[in-house]
Structures are given as structure tokens and as C-alpha cells.
Amino acid sequence: QYFISSIDQLQSQPKNKLALAIVRRIRKAILRNDKFRVIILLPVHSEGDLASQSTRLLVAWTLHTIKSMYNKLQEEFPAVNIHDYLSFHSLRTWCKFGEYIFTEMVYVHSKLMIVDDQTVVIGSANLNDRSLRGERDSELCAVIEGGEVVESRMANQNWEASLFALSLRLKLWRCHLGMATDTQDTGFYDERLLDPASDATFRDLWQGT
């Protein structure tokens, strides 16, 4: 729902450094020449009227966070395409009525993270100081690990994934990418999405859709 953070340890606002942690992890992957992907889904804009000053301020801070992450990494690695590592997306729904097409934003309100098809973090905390500083809103998150392990793929290599994390990601991605067109389709397995770090999935499907 919100993505407002800082990459500067000396910056007074925002105080949370989640964006810095992501930048540092991507930097590590670049230096090691690892295939590493971060995909972040956000609403087109935060809840509220875009004509209001408060909503525009939230949009401005979100854009500042995103741009600062890209700029920091691009300055350090000018020969690297940072979009191969970090990708932001929003969702829209659409329908056709006669010759007209109607579309509107899908408001991403959930707070969910799936890491390496092995760990799921889901809860109430937004990615901003209000949720992450521990001095304002009360938040609760669950970390789900372990359970049944299945063979999968990651960065074109064999990979042991958590069945829960893998199935949840595949179900969500099939929905997000328009692959689950039948509302009664509850399956999750899709070979095209099995390896989240492969070029075919990350570039052709996510960035190409």
C-alpha cells in the first residue's frame, strides 16, 4: 500500500531504512554476478483524491524512494542495467463494452513478501515510518517457513522450495499476469512461472506484460 523509505543513513526523514537494505542486497548480487530479482507491486497511487495535497505528498515521497534506489545503484554501477535486478509494477483491471475499453487501478492493499519461494511474510505493516518505527501504529506480521519441500527452479538451477510459498506465489502471479482467466481456476502450477529469476519469467512475462 505504501513504499516510503530512505537509502541515506544520515537522512532524517524517512527514518526507516528498508530501501537501503534492498539496495545493499542488490549491490551484493551485482558484485557477485548473481541473478537476483526484486519485484515490488504497488498501487498506482496511494488511497485518496489526487487533487488533495496529502495524497500528492504521499505520491511524491513514494516516487522519491523509488528514484533514489535506482539512482544510487546506477551511480555505483553505470554499466549495469538496474532494471534487471529491481522492478516496480502496478495492476489494472479492464473490460470492453462495445467499442469502448474501460480500465481502473487495482488498489494493492496487502502487505506480503515472498522470499526465494521459501519464506512468506504477511501482516499489517506498511512500508513507511508509521508502521516500521515501532512508536506509532501497532502492527502484526507472521513469518511462515518450513513445511513440505518440493523440487523447483531458481535462476536456472534446481531449487528446494516450500510448497506453501511456491504455490502462493504461483497463484498470485497467474492472477497478476492474467493467466488465470477462469475465476473457478484454483490451480497454481505453471511451468512458465516456476523460475521467478529466469529471463523468460522476469523480462518476458513481468516486464513485458
CSV table of C-alpha atoms in Angstrom, one decimal:
chain,number,residue,atom,x,y,z
A,1,GLN,CA,0.0,0.0,0.0
A,2,TYR,CA,2.8,2.4,0.9
A,3,PHE,CA,6.5,2.4,0.0
A,4,ILE,CA,8.2,5.3,1.7
A,5,SER,CA,11.7,4.7,2.9
A,6,SER,CA,15.3,6.0,2.8
A,7,ILE,CA,18.6,4.9,1.4
A,8,ASP,CA,20.6,7.6,3.3
A,9,GLN,CA,21.7,6.7,6.8
A,10,LEU,CA,22.1,10.5,7.5
A,11,GLN,CA,18.7,11.5,6.2
A,12,SER,CA,16.4,12.5,9.0
A,13,GLN,CA,13.2,11.5,7.1
A,14,PRO,CA,12.0,8.9,6.5
A,15,LYS,CA,13.8,7.1,9.3
A,16,ASN,CA,13.2,3.5,8.2
A,17,LYS,CA,16.0,2.1,6.0
A,18,LEU,CA,14.1,-0.7,4.2
A,19,ALA,CA,15.0,0.8,0.8
A,20,LEU,CA,18.7,0.8,1.9
A,21,ALA,CA,18.5,-2.9,2.8
A,22,ILE,CA,17.2,-3.7,-0.7
A,23,VAL,CA,19.9,-1.5,-2.3
A,24,ARG,CA,22.6,-3.3,-0.3
A,25,ARG,CA,21.3,-6.7,-1.3
A,26,ILE,CA,21.2,-5.8,-5.0
A,27,ARG,CA,24.7,-4.3,-4.7
A,28,LYS,CA,25.9,-7.7,-3.3
A,29,ALA,CA,24.2,-9.6,-6.2
A,30,ILE,CA,25.8,-7.3,-8.8
A,31,LEU,CA,29.3,-7.6,-7.3
A,32,ARG,CA,28.9,-11.4,-7.2
A,33,ASN,CA,27.3,-11.5,-10.7
A,34,ASP,CA,24.3,-13.3,-9.2
A,35,LYS,CA,21.0,-13.5,-10.9
A,36,PHE,CA,18.8,-11.7,-8.4
A,37,ARG,CA,15.4,-10.1,-8.8
A,38,VAL,CA,13.3,-7.8,-6.6
A,39,ILE,CA,9.7,-7.4,-7.8
A,40,ILE,CA,7.5,-4.8,-6.0
A,41,LEU,CA,3.8,-4.3,-6.5
A,42,LEU,CA,2.3,-1.0,-5.5
A,43,PRO,CA,-1.0,0.8,-6.3
A,44,VAL,CA,-0.7,3.4,-9.0
A,45,HIS,CA,-1.2,6.0,-6.2
A,46,SER,CA,-2.0,5.9,-2.5
A,47,GLU,CA,-5.6,5.9,-1.3
A,48,GLY,CA,-7.3,9.3,-1.6
A,49,ASP,CA,-8.1,12.0,-4.1
A,50,LEU,CA,-5.1,13.0,-6.3
A,51,ALA,CA,-6.4,16.6,-6.1
A,52,SER,CA,-5.7,16.6,-2.3
A,53,GLN,CA,-2.3,17.8,-1.0
A,54,SER,CA,-1.9,14.9,1.4
A,55,THR,CA,-2.3,12.3,-1.4
A,56,ARG,CA,0.1,14.1,-3.7
A,57,LEU,CA,2.6,14.3,-0.9
A,58,LEU,CA,2.4,10.5,-0.4
A,59,VAL,CA,2.8,10.0,-4.2
A,60,ALA,CA,5.8,12.4,-4.2
A,61,TRP,CA,7.5,10.5,-1.3
A,62,THR,CA,6.9,7.1,-3.0
A,63,LEU,CA,8.4,8.3,-6.3
A,64,HIS,CA,11.4,9.8,-4.3
A,65,THR,CA,12.0,6.5,-2.7
A,66,ILE,CA,11.9,4.5,-6.0
A,67,LYS,CA,14.1,7.0,-7.9
A,68,SER,CA,16.6,7.2,-5.1
A,69,MET,CA,17.1,3.4,-5.2
A,70,TYR,CA,17.6,3.3,-8.9
A,71,ASN,CA,19.8,6.4,-8.9
A,72,LYS,CA,22.0,5.1,-6.1
A,73,LEU,CA,22.7,1.8,-7.8
A,74,GLN,CA,23.1,3.4,-11.3
A,75,GLU,CA,25.7,5.8,-10.0
A,76,GLU,CA,27.7,3.0,-8.5
A,77,PHE,CA,27.2,0.6,-11.4
A,78,PRO,CA,26.8,2.8,-14.6
A,79,ALA,CA,27.4,-0.2,-16.9
A,80,VAL,CA,24.7,-2.3,-15.3
A,81,ASN,CA,21.0,-2.3,-16.2
A,82,ILE,CA,19.5,-1.9,-12.7
A,83,HIS,CA,16.1,-2.9,-14.1
A,84,ASP,CA,17.5,-6.4,-14.4
A,85,TYR,CA,17.5,-6.5,-10.6
A,86,LEU,CA,14.8,-4.2,-9.5
A,87,SER,CA,11.3,-3.8,-11.0
A,88,PHE,CA,8.2,-1.9,-9.8
A,89,HIS,CA,4.7,-2.7,-11.1
A,90,SER,CA,1.1,-1.7,-10.6
A,91,LEU,CA,-2.1,-3.6,-11.5
A,92,ARG,CA,-5.1,-2.5,-13.5
A,93,THR,CA,-8.3,-4.2,-14.4
A,94,TRP,CA,-10.2,-3.6,-17.7
A,95,CYS,CA,-13.3,-4.5,-19.6
A,96,LYS,CA,-14.6,-3.9,-23.1
A,97,PHE,CA,-18.1,-2.5,-23.7
A,98,GLY,CA,-18.9,-2.3,-27.4
A,99,GLU,CA,-16.1,-0.3,-28.9
A,100,TYR,CA,-15.0,1.2,-25.7
A,101,ILE,CA,-12.4,0.0,-23.2
A,102,PHE,CA,-12.7,0.8,-19.5
A,103,THR,CA,-9.9,0.4,-17.0
A,104,GLU,CA,-9.2,1.3,-13.4
A,105,MET,CA,-6.5,0.8,-10.8
A,106,VAL,CA,-6.3,-2.4,-8.7
A,107,TYR,CA,-5.6,-1.0,-5.3
A,108,VAL,CA,-2.8,-3.2,-3.8
A,109,HIS,CA,-3.6,-3.1,-0.1
A,110,SER,CA,-2.0,-6.3,1.1
A,111,LYS,CA,1.4,-6.4,2.9
A,112,LEU,CA,3.1,-9.6,1.6
A,113,MET,CA,6.6,-10.7,0.8
A,114,ILE,CA,7.7,-14.0,-0.6
A,115,VAL,CA,11.4,-14.7,-0.5
A,116,ASP,CA,13.2,-17.3,-2.6
A,117,ASP,CA,10.0,-19.4,-2.7
A,118,GLN,CA,11.0,-20.5,0.9
A,119,THR,CA,9.7,-17.8,3.2
A,120,VAL,CA,6.4,-15.8,3.4
A,121,VAL,CA,5.9,-12.7,5.5
A,122,ILE,CA,2.4,-11.4,5.7
A,123,GLY,CA,0.8,-9.0,8.1
A,124,SER,CA,-0.5,-5.5,8.6
A,125,ALA,CA,2.7,-3.3,8.5
A,126,ASN,CA,3.0,-0.8,5.6
A,127,LEU,CA,6.5,0.1,4.4
A,128,ASN,CA,6.7,3.5,6.0
A,129,ASP,CA,7.8,5.1,9.3
A,130,ARG,CA,4.3,4.9,10.7
A,131,SER,CA,4.3,1.1,10.6
A,132,LEU,CA,8.0,0.4,10.9
A,133,ARG,CA,9.4,2.7,13.6
A,134,GLY,CA,7.5,0.9,16.5
A,135,GLU,CA,6.4,4.2,18.1
A,136,ARG,CA,3.0,4.7,16.4
A,137,ASP,CA,0.7,2.1,14.9
A,138,SER,CA,0.5,-1.4,16.4
A,139,GLU,CA,1.3,-4.0,13.7
A,140,LEU,CA,1.4,-7.8,13.5
A,141,CYS,CA,3.3,-9.9,10.9
A,142,ALA,CA,3.6,-13.6,10.5
A,143,VAL,CA,6.7,-15.3,9.1
A,144,ILE,CA,5.9,-18.7,7.5
A,145,GLU,CA,8.8,-21.0,6.8
A,146,GLY,CA,9.4,-24.7,6.5
A,147,GLY,CA,6.7,-27.3,5.9
A,148,GLU,CA,6.7,-29.6,2.9
A,149,VAL,CA,9.6,-29.1,0.5
A,150,VAL,CA,9.2,-29.6,-3.3
A,151,GLU,CA,11.7,-29.6,-6.2
A,152,SER,CA,11.6,-26.4,-8.2
A,153,ARG,CA,13.8,-24.0,-10.2
A,154,MET,CA,15.6,-20.7,-9.2
A,155,ALA,CA,17.9,-18.8,-11.5
A,156,ASN,CA,18.1,-21.7,-13.9
A,157,GLN,CA,19.2,-24.0,-11.2
A,158,ASN,CA,17.5,-26.8,-9.3
A,159,TRP,CA,15.9,-25.5,-6.1
A,160,GLU,CA,14.2,-26.7,-3.0
A,161,ALA,CA,11.1,-24.6,-2.4
A,162,SER,CA,8.5,-24.5,0.3
A,163,LEU,CA,5.3,-25.9,-1.1
A,164,PHE,CA,3.3,-23.2,0.7
A,165,ALA,CA,5.5,-20.3,-0.5
A,166,LEU,CA,5.8,-21.6,-4.1
A,167,SER,CA,2.1,-22.3,-4.5
A,168,LEU,CA,1.1,-18.9,-3.1
A,169,ARG,CA,3.5,-17.1,-5.4
A,170,LEU,CA,2.3,-19.0,-8.5
A,171,LYS,CA,-1.4,-18.5,-7.7
A,172,LEU,CA,-0.8,-14.7,-7.2
A,173,TRP,CA,1.4,-14.4,-10.3
A,174,ARG,CA,-1.1,-16.2,-12.5
A,175,CYS,CA,-3.7,-13.8,-11.4
A,176,HIS,CA,-1.5,-10.7,-11.7
A,177,LEU,CA,-0.3,-11.7,-15.2
A,178,GLY,CA,-3.7,-12.6,-16.5
A,179,MET,CA,-3.0,-16.3,-16.8
A,180,ALA,CA,-5.8,-17.5,-14.6
A,181,THR,CA,-8.7,-16.3,-16.8
A,182,ASP,CA,-11.3,-18.7,-15.3
A,183,THR,CA,-12.5,-17.4,-11.9
A,184,GLN,CA,-13.1,-21.1,-10.9
A,185,ASP,CA,-9.5,-22.0,-11.7
A,186,THR,CA,-7.8,-22.8,-8.3
A,187,GLY,CA,-4.7,-24.5,-9.7
A,188,PHE,CA,-1.4,-22.9,-9.2
A,189,TYR,CA,1.3,-24.8,-11.2
A,190,ASP,CA,2.5,-23.1,-14.3
A,191,GLU,CA,5.8,-24.0,-15.9
A,192,ARG,CA,6.2,-20.6,-17.3
A,193,LEU,CA,6.3,-19.0,-13.9
A,194,LEU,CA,8.2,-21.8,-12.0
A,195,ASP,CA,11.6,-20.0,-12.0
A,196,PRO,CA,11.0,-16.4,-10.8
A,197,ALA,CA,14.6,-15.3,-11.6
A,198,SER,CA,14.8,-16.6,-15.1
A,199,ASP,CA,14.9,-14.1,-18.0
A,200,ALA,CA,11.8,-15.7,-19.6
A,201,THR,CA,9.8,-15.1,-16.4
A,202,PHE,CA,11.2,-11.8,-15.2
A,203,ARG,CA,11.8,-10.0,-18.5
A,204,ASP,CA,9.4,-11.6,-21.0
A,205,LEU,CA,6.4,-12.0,-18.6
A,206,TRP,CA,6.7,-9.5,-15.8
A,207,GLN,CA,8.4,-6.6,-17.6
A,208,GLY,CA,6.9,-7.5,-21.0
A,209,THR,CA,3.3,-7.6,-19.8
